[in-house]
XYZ file of C-alpha atoms in Angstrom:
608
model
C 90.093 37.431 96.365
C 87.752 39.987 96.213
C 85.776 40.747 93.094
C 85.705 44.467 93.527
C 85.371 47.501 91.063
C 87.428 50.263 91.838
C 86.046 53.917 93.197
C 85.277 56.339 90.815
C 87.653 59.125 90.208
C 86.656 62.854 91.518
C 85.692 64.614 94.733
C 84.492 62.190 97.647
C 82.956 59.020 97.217
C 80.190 58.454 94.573
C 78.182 55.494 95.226
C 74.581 55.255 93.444
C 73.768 53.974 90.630
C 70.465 55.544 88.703
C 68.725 52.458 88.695
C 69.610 52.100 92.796
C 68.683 55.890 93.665
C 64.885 55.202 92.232
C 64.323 52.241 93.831
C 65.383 53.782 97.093
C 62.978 56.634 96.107
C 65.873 58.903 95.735
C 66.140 61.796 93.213
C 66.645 60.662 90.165
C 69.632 63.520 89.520
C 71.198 62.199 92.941
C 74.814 61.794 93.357
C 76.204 58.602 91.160
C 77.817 56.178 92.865
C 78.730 52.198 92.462
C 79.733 49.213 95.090
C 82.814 49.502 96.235
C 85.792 47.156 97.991
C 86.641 50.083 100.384
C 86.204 53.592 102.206
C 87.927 56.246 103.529
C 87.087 59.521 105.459
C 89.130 61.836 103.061
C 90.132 60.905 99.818
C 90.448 57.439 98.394
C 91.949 54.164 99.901
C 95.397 53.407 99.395
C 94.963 49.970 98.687
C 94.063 48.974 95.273
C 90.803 46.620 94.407
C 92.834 43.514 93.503
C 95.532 44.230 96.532
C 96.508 40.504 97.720
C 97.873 41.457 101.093
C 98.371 44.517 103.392
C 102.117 45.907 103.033
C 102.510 45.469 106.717
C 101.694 41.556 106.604
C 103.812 39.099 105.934
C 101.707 36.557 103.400
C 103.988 33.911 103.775
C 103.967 33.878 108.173
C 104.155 30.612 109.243
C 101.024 29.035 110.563
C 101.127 27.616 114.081
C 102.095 27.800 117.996
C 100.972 29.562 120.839
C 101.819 33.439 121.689
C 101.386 33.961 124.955
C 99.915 38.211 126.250
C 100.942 39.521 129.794
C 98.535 42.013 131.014
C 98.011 43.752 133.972
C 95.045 43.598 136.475
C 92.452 41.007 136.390
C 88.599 40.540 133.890
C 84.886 39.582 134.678
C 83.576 39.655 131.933
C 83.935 38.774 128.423
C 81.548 40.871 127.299
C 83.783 43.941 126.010
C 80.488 45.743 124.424
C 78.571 46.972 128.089
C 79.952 48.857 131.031
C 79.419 46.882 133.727
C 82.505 44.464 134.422
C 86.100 44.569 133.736
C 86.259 42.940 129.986
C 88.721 40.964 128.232
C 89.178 43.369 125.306
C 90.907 41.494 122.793
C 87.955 39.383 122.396
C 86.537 42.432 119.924
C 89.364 42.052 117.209
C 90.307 38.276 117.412
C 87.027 36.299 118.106
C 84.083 39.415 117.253
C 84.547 41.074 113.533
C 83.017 43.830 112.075
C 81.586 44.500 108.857
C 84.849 45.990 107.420
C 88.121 46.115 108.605
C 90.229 49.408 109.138
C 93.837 49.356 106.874
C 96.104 50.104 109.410
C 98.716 51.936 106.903
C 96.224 54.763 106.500
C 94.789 57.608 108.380
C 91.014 56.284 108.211
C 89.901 53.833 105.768
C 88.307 50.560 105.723
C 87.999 47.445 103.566
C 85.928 44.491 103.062
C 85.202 41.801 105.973
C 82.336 40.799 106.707
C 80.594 43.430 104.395
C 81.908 42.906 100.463
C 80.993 46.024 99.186
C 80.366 49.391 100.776
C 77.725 52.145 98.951
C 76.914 55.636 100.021
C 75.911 58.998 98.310
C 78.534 62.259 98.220
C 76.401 63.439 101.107
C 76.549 60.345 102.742
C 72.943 60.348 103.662
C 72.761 56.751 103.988
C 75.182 53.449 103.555
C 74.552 50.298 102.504
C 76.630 46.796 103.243
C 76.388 43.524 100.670
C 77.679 40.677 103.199
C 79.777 38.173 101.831
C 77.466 34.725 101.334
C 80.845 33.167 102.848
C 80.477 34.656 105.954
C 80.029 32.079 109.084
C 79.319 32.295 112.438
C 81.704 29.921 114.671
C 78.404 27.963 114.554
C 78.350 27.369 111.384
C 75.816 29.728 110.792
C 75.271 32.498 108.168
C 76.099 35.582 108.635
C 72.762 37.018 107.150
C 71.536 41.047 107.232
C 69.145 40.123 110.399
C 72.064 39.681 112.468
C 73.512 43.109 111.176
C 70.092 44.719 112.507
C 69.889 43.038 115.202
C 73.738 43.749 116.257
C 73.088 47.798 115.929
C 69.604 47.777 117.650
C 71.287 45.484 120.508
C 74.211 48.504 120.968
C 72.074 51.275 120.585
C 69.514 50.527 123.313
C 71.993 48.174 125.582
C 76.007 48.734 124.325
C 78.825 50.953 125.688
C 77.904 54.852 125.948
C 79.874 55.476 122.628
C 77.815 52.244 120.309
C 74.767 54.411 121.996
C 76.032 57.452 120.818
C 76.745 56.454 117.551
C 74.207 54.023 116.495
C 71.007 56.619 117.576
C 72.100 58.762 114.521
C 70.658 56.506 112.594
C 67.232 57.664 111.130
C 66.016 53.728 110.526
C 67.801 50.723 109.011
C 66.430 47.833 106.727
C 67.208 44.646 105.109
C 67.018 44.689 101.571
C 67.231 41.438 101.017
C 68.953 38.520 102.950
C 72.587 39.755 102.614
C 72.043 43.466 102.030
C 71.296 46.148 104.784
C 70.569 49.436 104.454
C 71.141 52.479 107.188
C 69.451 55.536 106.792
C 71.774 58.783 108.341
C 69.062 61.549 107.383
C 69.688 64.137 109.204
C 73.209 63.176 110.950
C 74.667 65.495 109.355
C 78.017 62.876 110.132
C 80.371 62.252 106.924
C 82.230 59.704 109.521
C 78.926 57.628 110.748
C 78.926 55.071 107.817
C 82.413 54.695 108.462
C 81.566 53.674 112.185
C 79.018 51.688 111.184
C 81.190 49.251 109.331
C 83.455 49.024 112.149
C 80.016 47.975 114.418
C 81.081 44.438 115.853
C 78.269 42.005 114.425
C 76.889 39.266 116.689
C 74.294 36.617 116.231
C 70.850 37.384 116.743
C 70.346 33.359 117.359
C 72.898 33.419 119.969
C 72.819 36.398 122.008
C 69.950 36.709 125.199
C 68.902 40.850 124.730
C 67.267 40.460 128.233
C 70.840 39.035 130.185
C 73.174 41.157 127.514
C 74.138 44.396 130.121
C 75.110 41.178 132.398
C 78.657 40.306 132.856
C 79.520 36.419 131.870
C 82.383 34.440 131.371
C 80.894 32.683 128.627
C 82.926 32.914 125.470
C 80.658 34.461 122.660
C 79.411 33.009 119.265
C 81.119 35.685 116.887
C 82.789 35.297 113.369
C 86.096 36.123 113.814
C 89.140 34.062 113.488
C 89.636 32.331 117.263
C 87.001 30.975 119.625
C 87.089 31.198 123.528
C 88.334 27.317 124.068
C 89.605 27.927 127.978
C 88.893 30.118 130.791
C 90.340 30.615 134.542
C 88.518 33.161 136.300
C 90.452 36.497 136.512
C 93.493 34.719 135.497
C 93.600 33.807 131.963
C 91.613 32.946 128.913
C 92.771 31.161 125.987
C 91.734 31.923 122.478
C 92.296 28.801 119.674
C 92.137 29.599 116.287
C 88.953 28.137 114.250
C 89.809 25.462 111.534
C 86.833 26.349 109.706
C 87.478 30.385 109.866
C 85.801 31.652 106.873
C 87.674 34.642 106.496
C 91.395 33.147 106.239
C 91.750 33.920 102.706
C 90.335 37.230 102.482
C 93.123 39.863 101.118
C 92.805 42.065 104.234
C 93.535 38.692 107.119
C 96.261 37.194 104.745
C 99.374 37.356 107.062
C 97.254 38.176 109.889
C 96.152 35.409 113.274
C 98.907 33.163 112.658
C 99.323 31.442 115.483
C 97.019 28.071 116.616
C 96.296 29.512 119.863
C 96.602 32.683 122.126
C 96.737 32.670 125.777
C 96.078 36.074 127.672
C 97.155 35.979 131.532
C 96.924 38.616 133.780
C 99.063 39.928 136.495
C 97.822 41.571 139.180
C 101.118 43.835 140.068
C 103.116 45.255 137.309
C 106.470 44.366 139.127
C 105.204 40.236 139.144
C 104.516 40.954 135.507
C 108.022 42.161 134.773
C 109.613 39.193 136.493
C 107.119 36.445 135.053
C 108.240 38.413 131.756
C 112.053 37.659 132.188
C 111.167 34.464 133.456
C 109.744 33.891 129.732
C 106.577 33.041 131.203
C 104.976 35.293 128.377
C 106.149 36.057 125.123
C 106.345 40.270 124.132
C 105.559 43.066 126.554
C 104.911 46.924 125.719
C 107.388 49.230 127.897
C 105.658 52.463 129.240
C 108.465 52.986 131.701
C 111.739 54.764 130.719
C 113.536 53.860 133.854
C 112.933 50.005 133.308
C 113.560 50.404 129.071
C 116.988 52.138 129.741
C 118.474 49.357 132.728
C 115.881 47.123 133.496
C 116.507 44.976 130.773
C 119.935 43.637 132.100
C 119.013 39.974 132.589
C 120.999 37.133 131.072
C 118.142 36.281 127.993
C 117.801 39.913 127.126
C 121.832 39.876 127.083
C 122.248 36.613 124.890
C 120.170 37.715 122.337
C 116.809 35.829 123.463
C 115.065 38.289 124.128
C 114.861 40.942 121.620
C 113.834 44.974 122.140
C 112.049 46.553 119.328
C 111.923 50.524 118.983
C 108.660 51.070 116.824
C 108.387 54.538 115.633
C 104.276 55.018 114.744
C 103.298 57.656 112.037
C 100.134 58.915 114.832
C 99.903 61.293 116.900
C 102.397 60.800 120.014
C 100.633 59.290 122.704
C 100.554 61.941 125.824
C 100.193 61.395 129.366
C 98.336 64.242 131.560
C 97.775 64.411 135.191
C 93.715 64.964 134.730
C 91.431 67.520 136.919
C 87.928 66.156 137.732
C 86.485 69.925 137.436
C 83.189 67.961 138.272
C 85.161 68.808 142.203
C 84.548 72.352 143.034
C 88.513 72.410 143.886
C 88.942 72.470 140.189
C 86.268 74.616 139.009
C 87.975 77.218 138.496
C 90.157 77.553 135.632
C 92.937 79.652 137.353
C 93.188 77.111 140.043
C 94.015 74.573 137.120
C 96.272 77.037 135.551
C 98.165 77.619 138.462
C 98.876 73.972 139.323
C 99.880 73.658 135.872
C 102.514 76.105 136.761
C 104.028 74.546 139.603
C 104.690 70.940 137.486
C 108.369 70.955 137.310
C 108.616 68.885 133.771
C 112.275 69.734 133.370
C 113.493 67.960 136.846
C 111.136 64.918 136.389
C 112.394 64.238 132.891
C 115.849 64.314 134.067
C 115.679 62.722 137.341
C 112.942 60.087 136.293
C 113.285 59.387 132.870
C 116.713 59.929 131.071
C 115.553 63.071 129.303
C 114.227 60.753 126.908
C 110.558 62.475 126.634
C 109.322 66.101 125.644
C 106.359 68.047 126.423
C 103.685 69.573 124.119
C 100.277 71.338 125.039
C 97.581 69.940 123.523
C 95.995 66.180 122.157
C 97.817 65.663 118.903
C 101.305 65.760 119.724
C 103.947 65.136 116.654
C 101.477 65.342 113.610
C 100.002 68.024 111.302
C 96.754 68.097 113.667
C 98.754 69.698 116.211
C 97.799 73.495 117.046
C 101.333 73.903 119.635
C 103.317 76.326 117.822
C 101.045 76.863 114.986
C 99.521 80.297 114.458
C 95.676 79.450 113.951
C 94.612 79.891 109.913
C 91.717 81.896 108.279
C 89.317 79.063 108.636
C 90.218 78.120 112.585
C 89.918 81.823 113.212
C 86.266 81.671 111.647
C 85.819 78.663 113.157
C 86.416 79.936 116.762
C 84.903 83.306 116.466
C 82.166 82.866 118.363
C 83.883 82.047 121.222
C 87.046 84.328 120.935
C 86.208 85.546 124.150
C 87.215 82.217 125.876
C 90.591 81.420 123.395
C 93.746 83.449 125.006
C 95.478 85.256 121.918
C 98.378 83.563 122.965
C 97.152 79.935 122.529
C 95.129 81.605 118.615
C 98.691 83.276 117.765
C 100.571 79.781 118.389
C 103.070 81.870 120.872
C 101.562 79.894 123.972
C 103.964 77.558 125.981
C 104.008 75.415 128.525
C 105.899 76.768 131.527
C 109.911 75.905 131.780
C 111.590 75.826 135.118
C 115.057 76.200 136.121
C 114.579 72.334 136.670
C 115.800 73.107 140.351
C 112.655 72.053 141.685
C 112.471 75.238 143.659
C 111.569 77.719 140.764
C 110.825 81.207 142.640
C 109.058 82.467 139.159
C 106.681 79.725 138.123
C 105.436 79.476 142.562
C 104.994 83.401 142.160
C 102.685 83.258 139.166
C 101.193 80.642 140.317
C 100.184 82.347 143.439
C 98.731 85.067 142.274
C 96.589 82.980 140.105
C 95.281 80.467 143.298
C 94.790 84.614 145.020
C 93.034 85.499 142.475
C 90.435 82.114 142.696
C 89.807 82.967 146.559
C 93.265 80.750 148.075
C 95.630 82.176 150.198
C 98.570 81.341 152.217
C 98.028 80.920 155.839
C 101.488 80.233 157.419
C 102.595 77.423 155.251
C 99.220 76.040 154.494
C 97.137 77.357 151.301
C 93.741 78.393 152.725
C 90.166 78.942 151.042
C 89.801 82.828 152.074
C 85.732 82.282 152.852
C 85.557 78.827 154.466
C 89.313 78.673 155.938
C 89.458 74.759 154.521
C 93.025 74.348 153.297
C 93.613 73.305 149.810
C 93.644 69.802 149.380
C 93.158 66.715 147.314
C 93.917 63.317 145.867
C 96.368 62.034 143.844
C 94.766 58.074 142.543
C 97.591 56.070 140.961
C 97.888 52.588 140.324
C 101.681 51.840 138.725
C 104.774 52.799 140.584
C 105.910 55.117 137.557
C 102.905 57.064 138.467
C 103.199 57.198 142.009
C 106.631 58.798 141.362
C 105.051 61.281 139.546
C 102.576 62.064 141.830
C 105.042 62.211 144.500
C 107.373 64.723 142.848
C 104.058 66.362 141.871
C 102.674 67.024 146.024
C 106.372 68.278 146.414
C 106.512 71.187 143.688
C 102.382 71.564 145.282
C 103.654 71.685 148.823
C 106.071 75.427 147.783
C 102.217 76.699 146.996
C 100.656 75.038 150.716
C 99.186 72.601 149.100
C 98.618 69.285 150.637
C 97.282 66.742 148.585
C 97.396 63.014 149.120
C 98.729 60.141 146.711
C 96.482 56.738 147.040
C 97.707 53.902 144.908
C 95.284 51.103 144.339
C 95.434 48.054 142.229
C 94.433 48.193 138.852
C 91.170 46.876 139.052
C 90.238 49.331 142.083
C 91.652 52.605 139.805
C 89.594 51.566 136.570
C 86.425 51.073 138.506
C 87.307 54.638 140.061
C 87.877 55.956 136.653
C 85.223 54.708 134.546
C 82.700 56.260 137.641
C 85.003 59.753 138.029
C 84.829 58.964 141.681
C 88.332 60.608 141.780
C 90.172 64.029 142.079
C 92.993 63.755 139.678
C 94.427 60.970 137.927
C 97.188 59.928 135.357
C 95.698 59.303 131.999
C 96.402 59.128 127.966
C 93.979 59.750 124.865
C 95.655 57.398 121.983
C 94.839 59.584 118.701
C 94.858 58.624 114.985
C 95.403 60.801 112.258
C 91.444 60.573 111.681
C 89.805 61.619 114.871
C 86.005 61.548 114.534
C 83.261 60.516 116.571
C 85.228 59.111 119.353
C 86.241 63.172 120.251
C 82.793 63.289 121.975
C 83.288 60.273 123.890
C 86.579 62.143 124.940
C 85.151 65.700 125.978
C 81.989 66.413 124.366
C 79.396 67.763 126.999
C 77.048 64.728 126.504
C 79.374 62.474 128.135
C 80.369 64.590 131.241
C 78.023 62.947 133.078
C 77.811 59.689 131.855
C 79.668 56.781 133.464
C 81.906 54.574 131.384
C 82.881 57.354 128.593
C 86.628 58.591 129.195
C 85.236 62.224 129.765
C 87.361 61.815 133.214
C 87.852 65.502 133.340
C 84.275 66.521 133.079
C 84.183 68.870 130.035
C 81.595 71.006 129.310
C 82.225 73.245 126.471
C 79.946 75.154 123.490
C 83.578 75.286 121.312
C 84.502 72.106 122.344
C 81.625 70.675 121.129
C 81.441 72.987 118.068
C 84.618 72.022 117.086
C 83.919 68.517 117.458
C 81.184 69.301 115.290
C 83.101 70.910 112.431
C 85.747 67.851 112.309
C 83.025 65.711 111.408
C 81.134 67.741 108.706
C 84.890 68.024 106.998
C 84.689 67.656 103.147
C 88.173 67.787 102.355
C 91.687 66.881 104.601
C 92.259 70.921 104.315
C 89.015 71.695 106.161
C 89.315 68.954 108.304
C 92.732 69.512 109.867
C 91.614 73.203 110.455
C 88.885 71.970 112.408
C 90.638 69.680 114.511
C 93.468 72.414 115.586
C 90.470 74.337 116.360
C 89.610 71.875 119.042
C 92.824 71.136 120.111
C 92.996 75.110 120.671
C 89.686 74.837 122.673
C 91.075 72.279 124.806
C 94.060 73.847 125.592
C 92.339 76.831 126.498
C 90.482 74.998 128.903
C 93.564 73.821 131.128
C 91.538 70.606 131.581
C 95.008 68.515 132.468
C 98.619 69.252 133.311
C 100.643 67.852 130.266
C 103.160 65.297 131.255
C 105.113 64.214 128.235
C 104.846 63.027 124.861
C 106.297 59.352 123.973
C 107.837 59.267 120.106
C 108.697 55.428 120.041
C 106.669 52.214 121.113
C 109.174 50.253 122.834
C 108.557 46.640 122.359
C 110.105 43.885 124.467
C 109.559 40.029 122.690
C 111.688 36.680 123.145
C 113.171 35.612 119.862
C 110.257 32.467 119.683
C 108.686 35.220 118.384
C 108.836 37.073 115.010
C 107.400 40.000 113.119
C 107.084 41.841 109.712
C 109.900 44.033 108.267
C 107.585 46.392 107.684
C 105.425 48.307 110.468
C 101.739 50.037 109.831
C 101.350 53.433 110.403
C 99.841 52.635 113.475
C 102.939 51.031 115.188
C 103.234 47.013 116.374
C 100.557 44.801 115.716
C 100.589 40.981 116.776
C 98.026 39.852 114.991
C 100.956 40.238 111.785
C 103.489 38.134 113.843
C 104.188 34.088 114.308
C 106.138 31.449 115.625
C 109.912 31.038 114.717
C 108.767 26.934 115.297
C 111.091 24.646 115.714
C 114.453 25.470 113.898
């Protein structure tokens, strides 16, 4: 176990000793602080510095078998860290680690891995990692602080947009010795960057070819983590087998966690093949995104007998949300009453009915179901101070907390929302010619795309061009196969598509990768709508210089109030529950994380 001392009590996290803060050529009446086990955003970790296990792992899993992923599409690459390819992604948590590892019953906070201690200042200037001397490639090599370097120069001049993004902030970075590394954040002015520094997967400088690194390769990576790439069949299925020698099995934060000897991800180009090599027990769990399938699809004779068993996870996040996204990048959508008025004409109530059993709602805004949520809420003294520079841009409506989303009669043939809506598309330079919506200067009708890729969002899309077809709108649906819509995604070379933001309860740096204004135009960040926005960005801003959870939850309804304001997607609906589908070879904790299902916690029944 860890031989940690516990944080100090008081206001933020104090992490310098005297002795420390004048050898750094700090002031010697800097802030105190020590080494400790853990850190967290706001406040202190949950977890305790002698904790044995997480609460959401079972200590005792049995050790052994095979579980067996179904995913959809196909992979490339399995290189999840650069843009070009289509990556096998859980290579990052189950074969690459990072310095420390995030506890997943908690908002934001992370504990020893790779790193054994943690140390920054109450200003969080800079942050410094002690690696564990335990710590082993797959190799059989150290771990040592020149791999740490190298990792976070490699991602900041050749990584993913965000590991760009993130890892420039830093002023300059040193070893201090073999096992100790040292990041400077002078002038970040970014309480959350050491935090995303010790999630910053570490790779071996020995191992890794800088000059072939943006290349795609199907070469299974030197890393430290608990499974190796042992098999691969090109676009079909890779097979992960856990590493005898892992030197992290003991550690309090894996303990119950990568039970099983081996895990086999294969991929499924169609999601109806999927589905039937599912029942077919050709793969062992499956996550349900479609109501209609979750409420009689599973009417087969294992799920009847009891073999296969369906889960109902209820996650303490924010609800994921699914939105129909404008590219405002298209002049179609430039306008923001054009976007308002096709967010009028979205008939929610007979879609919900029709499609999905009632069982979803609908909330404006990013943060659905949690205390970050600005639907409903009337904004507070520090929001209001927050947004006052751009007041002119934030409806009273959507400041007051009175704003809704528009309800229909559910008829699908709502007089009041197609009036409104109208006016709005008149008022933007569209009107009706006949039957057919027309640009008043050039005459070109309205029109667009619809790009979908699974059949429950072709339906959508189809019930969407009928409500747009009342306005004369004729836009198209194209479904491609899910290797065709990423690539159109991750390039915006679309007009609208389906899409969801997963949230946490900490949203940080990862908001700019969402909407911030330096990723409009930069392929591979999940900007897909192209914003562009001073209070967006401000916002953004203001989340991340937080001090305290009060300030911090002000700041993020601020954004979510910016966004909204915006009309940069047409809410679809909000889903409460994870609904998990696994045969009974298969079992899991009691107890779930805040963050819903995880199977790195579960294990083989074995042989009874």
């Amino acid at each position: 176990m860890f031989m940690f001392q516990r944080l100090l009590e008081g206001p933020g996290i104090r992490l310098c000793v005297l002795a420390f803060a004048l050898a750094m050529g700090l002031p010697a009446g800097g802030a105190r602080a020590e080494q400790a086990y853990a850190i967290a955003m706001h406040g202190k970790p949950a977890m305790p510095a002698d904790f044995t296990h997480m609460p959401y792992a079972n200590p005792d899993a049995r050790k052994g078998g095979r579980l067996t992923w179904g995913l959809l599409g196909t992979f490339d690459s399995l290189n999840p860290f650069i843009v070009r390819g289509l990556a096998v992604q859980p290579i990052r948590n189950y074969v690459v680690e990072s310095l420390l590892a995030r506890g997943q019953d908690e908002p934001f906070t992370l504990y020893g891995l790779l790193a054994r201690t943690v140390e920054t200042d109450d200003e969080r200037t800079f942050v410094t990692f002690r690696l564990d001397p335990r710590a082993r490639f797959s190799d059989g090599k150290q771990v040592a602080a020149e791999d740490v370097l190298f990792s976070w120069q490699l991602l900041r001049d050749h990584g993913r947009p965000n590991h760009r993004q993130y890892y420039a902030k830093v002023a300059r970075a040193e070893a201090l010795d073999p096992l100790t590394v040292r990041f400077d954040l002078t002038g970040a002015n970014d309480r959350e960057l050491p935090l995303i520094l010790g999630l910053m997967p570490i790779l071996p400088k020995h191992a890794v070819d800088v000059a072939t690194f943006e290349e795609t390769s199907l070469t299974g990576p030197i890393a430290s983590g608990p499974y190796r790439v042992t098999a691969v069949k090109p676009g079909a299925s890779v097979t992960l087998t856990r590493n005898p020698d892992y030197w992290g099995r003991d550690l309090p934060i894996n303990r119950g966690l990568y039970n099983f000897d081996e895990i086999r991800l294969d991929y499924f180009r169609e999601a109806n093949g999927q589905f039937e090599a599912f029942k077919r027990g050709l793969y062992d769990f499956r996550v349900e995104n479609e109501p209609l399938r979750w409420h009689d699809g599973y009417d087969f004779p294992a799920a009847k007998n009891g073999e296969v068993i369906r889960d109902t996870v209820k996650p303490g996040v924010p609800q994921p949300s699914e939105f129909l996204v404008f590219n405002t990048r298209r002049p179609i959508f430039a306008d923001i009453r054009v976007r308002q008025a096709l967010t009028l004409l979205f008939d929610f109530e007979l879609v919900n009915r029709n499609y999905f059993f009632s069982l979803y709602s609908r909330v404006a805004g990013y943060f659905a179901g949690s205390d970050l949520s600005a639907y409903g809420r009337p904004a507070d003294a520090r929001e209001r101070e927050l947004l006052k520079p751009f007041a002119p841009q934030i409806p009273p409506d959507i400041m007051d907390g009175s704003y809704r989303l528009p309800v229909t009669d559910g008829s699908g043939r709502d007089r009041t929302t197609l009036r409104a809506a109208l006016k709005l598309l008149s008022e933007a330079g569209y009107d009706l010619d006949g039957t057919v919506l027309r640009n008043r200067v050039t005459k070109a009708p309205f029109a667009f795309e619809m790009l979908v890729t699974t059949r429950d969002q072709e339906r959508i899309a189809l019930a969407f061009q009928r409500d747009l077809k009342r306005a004369g709108i004729e836009p198209s649906v194209r479904a491609v196969d899910p290797v065709q819509f990423d690539q159109r995604r991750l390039a915006y070379e679309f007009d609208m598509i389906q899409n969801r933001w997963d949230q946490s309860l900490s949203p940080g740096n990862e908001q700019y990768f969402y909407w911030g204004s330096s990723a409009a135009d930069n392929p591979g960040t999940r900007n897909y709508m192209g914003a562009r926005d001073p209070a967006v960005d401000a916002m953004i801003g203001a989340l991340l210089e937080a001090r305290d959870h009060t300030a911090f939850v002000s700041a993020v309804r601020a954004l979510d109030r910016a966004l909204v304001a915006d009309f940069y997607t047409i809410p679809l609906f909000n889903v409460s529950e994870q609904w998990i589908a696994r045969w009974n070879r298969i079992e899991r904790p009691e107890a779930t994380a805040l963050s819903g299902y995880l199977p790195e916690t579960w294990w083989s029944k074995g042989e009874p």
